[in-house]
């Protein structure tokens, strides 16, 4: 059973999946930083200094000054600012994946075009048959000349 597991784990698809997950996690951290630290601050500044991570609706009606205070008190909240951040992160990731897939499709198309443009290699068996046929025809022609 251990041998089967080792064979399964070392199969190309499993290793590729593991590498993809690790790179995906690292990419997620980069996107989070991009959205939280680069994209959202200027947007918040344009909207009179709004910090999107602190936008929430306090369902308890206590009027907490920040989301952190409401969460400390255990108050129920609707965190729509965090949701906006998550939507922007999704859009950034989706766009990055789109660009990656688009690039891969272009490379694939270029390879297909090269394959279509390349003339097919001559079949060595057909070439040999053609030469044999031509040799037989020459022999027949020579035999006919001698017999005539």
Coordinates of C-alpha atoms in Angstrom, one line a residue:
X1 CA 0.0 0.0 0.0
X2 CA 2.9 2.4 0.8
X3 CA 4.4 1.6 -2.6
X4 CA 1.1 2.4 -4.3
X5 CA 0.8 5.7 -2.4
X6 CA 4.4 6.7 -3.4
X7 CA 3.6 5.9 -7.1
X8 CA 0.4 8.0 -6.8
X9 CA 2.2 10.9 -5.1
X10 CA 5.0 11.0 -7.6
X11 CA 2.8 10.9 -10.6
X12 CA 3.2 14.0 -12.8
X13 CA -0.3 15.3 -12.3
X14 CA -0.1 15.2 -8.5
X15 CA 3.2 17.0 -8.4
X16 CA 2.0 19.6 -10.9
X17 CA -1.1 20.1 -8.7
X18 CA 1.0 20.6 -5.6
X19 CA 3.3 23.1 -7.4
X20 CA 0.2 24.9 -8.7
X21 CA -1.3 25.1 -5.2
X22 CA 1.9 26.5 -3.7
X23 CA 2.3 29.1 -6.4
X24 CA -1.4 30.0 -6.1
X25 CA -1.1 30.6 -2.4
X26 CA 1.9 32.8 -2.9
X27 CA 0.1 34.6 -5.7
X28 CA -2.9 35.1 -3.4
X29 CA -0.7 36.8 -0.9
X30 CA 0.6 39.1 -3.6
X31 CA -2.9 40.0 -4.8
X32 CA -4.0 40.7 -1.2
X33 CA -1.2 43.1 -0.7
X34 CA -1.8 44.7 -4.1
X35 CA -5.5 45.3 -3.3
X36 CA -5.1 46.2 0.4
X37 CA -1.9 48.3 0.1
X38 CA -1.9 49.7 -3.4
X39 CA -5.3 49.8 -5.0
X40 CA -7.7 50.5 -2.1
X41 CA -5.9 53.4 -0.4
X42 CA -6.1 55.8 -3.4
X43 CA -9.7 54.7 -3.9
X44 CA -10.4 55.4 -0.3
X45 CA -8.7 58.8 -0.5
X46 CA -10.8 59.7 -3.5
X47 CA -13.9 58.9 -1.4
X48 CA -12.9 61.3 1.4
X49 CA -10.5 59.0 3.2
X50 CA -12.8 56.0 3.5
X51 CA -11.0 52.8 4.8
X52 CA -12.9 50.0 3.1
X53 CA -11.8 47.5 5.7
X54 CA -13.7 49.5 8.3
X55 CA -17.0 49.7 6.4
X56 CA -19.7 47.7 8.2
X57 CA -23.2 47.7 9.4
X58 CA -23.7 47.2 13.1
X59 CA -26.7 45.0 13.5
X60 CA -26.7 45.3 17.3
X61 CA -27.5 49.1 17.1
X62 CA -24.7 49.9 19.6
X63 CA -22.9 52.3 17.2
X64 CA -19.3 50.9 17.4
X65 CA -16.7 53.3 16.0
X66 CA -14.8 50.5 14.2
X67 CA -15.3 47.0 13.0
X68 CA -12.6 45.8 15.4
X69 CA -14.5 47.2 18.4
X70 CA -17.7 45.6 17.2
X71 CA -16.1 42.3 16.7
X72 CA -14.4 42.5 20.1
X73 CA -17.8 43.0 21.7
X74 CA -19.2 40.1 19.7
X75 CA -21.7 42.3 17.9
X76 CA -23.3 41.0 14.7
X77 CA -22.0 43.0 11.7
X78 CA -22.3 43.0 7.9
X79 CA -18.8 43.7 6.7
X80 CA -19.5 45.1 3.2
X81 CA -16.1 46.9 3.0
X82 CA -14.3 43.6 3.4
X83 CA -16.7 42.2 0.7
X84 CA -15.7 45.0 -1.7
X85 CA -12.1 44.2 -1.1
X86 CA -12.8 40.5 -1.8
X87 CA -14.6 41.4 -5.0
X88 CA -11.6 43.5 -6.2
X89 CA -9.2 40.7 -5.3
X90 CA -11.3 38.3 -7.3
X91 CA -11.3 40.7 -10.3
X92 CA -7.5 41.1 -10.1
X93 CA -7.0 37.3 -9.9
X94 CA -9.5 36.6 -12.7
X95 CA -7.8 39.2 -14.9
X96 CA -4.4 37.7 -14.2
X97 CA -5.7 34.2 -15.0
X98 CA -7.3 35.5 -18.2
X99 CA -4.0 37.0 -19.3
X100 CA -2.2 33.8 -18.6
X101 CA -4.8 31.7 -20.5
X102 CA -4.7 34.2 -23.4
X103 CA -1.0 33.9 -23.6
X104 CA -1.1 30.1 -23.5
X105 CA -3.7 30.1 -26.3
X106 CA -1.6 32.4 -28.4
X107 CA 1.4 30.1 -28.0
X108 CA -0.7 27.1 -28.8
X109 CA -2.1 28.7 -32.0
X110 CA 1.4 29.7 -33.1
X111 CA 2.5 26.1 -32.7
X112 CA -0.5 24.9 -34.6
X113 CA 0.1 27.3 -37.4
X114 CA 3.8 26.2 -37.7
X115 CA 2.7 22.6 -37.8
X116 CA 0.1 23.4 -40.6
X117 CA 2.7 25.4 -42.6
X118 CA 5.4 22.8 -42.4
X119 CA 5.3 20.4 -45.4
X120 CA 4.8 16.8 -44.4
X121 CA 7.9 14.7 -44.4
X122 CA 8.1 12.4 -47.3
X123 CA 7.2 8.8 -46.5
X124 CA 10.4 6.7 -47.0
X125 CA 8.4 3.6 -47.9
X126 CA 6.6 5.4 -50.7
X127 CA 9.9 6.8 -51.9
X128 CA 11.3 3.3 -52.0
X129 CA 8.3 2.0 -53.8
X130 CA 8.5 4.8 -56.4
X131 CA 12.1 4.1 -57.1
X132 CA 11.4 0.4 -57.5
X133 CA 8.5 1.1 -59.8
X134 CA 10.8 3.4 -61.9
X135 CA 13.5 0.8 -62.0
X136 CA 11.0 -1.9 -63.2
X137 CA 9.7 0.4 -65.9
X138 CA 13.3 1.0 -67.1
X139 CA 14.0 -2.7 -67.2
X140 CA 10.8 -3.3 -69.1
X141 CA 11.7 -0.6 -71.6
X142 CA 15.2 -2.1 -72.0
X143 CA 13.7 -5.6 -72.5
X144 CA 11.2 -4.3 -75.0
X145 CA 14.0 -2.6 -77.0
X146 CA 16.1 -5.8 -77.0
X147 CA 13.2 -8.0 -78.0
X148 CA 12.0 -5.7 -80.8

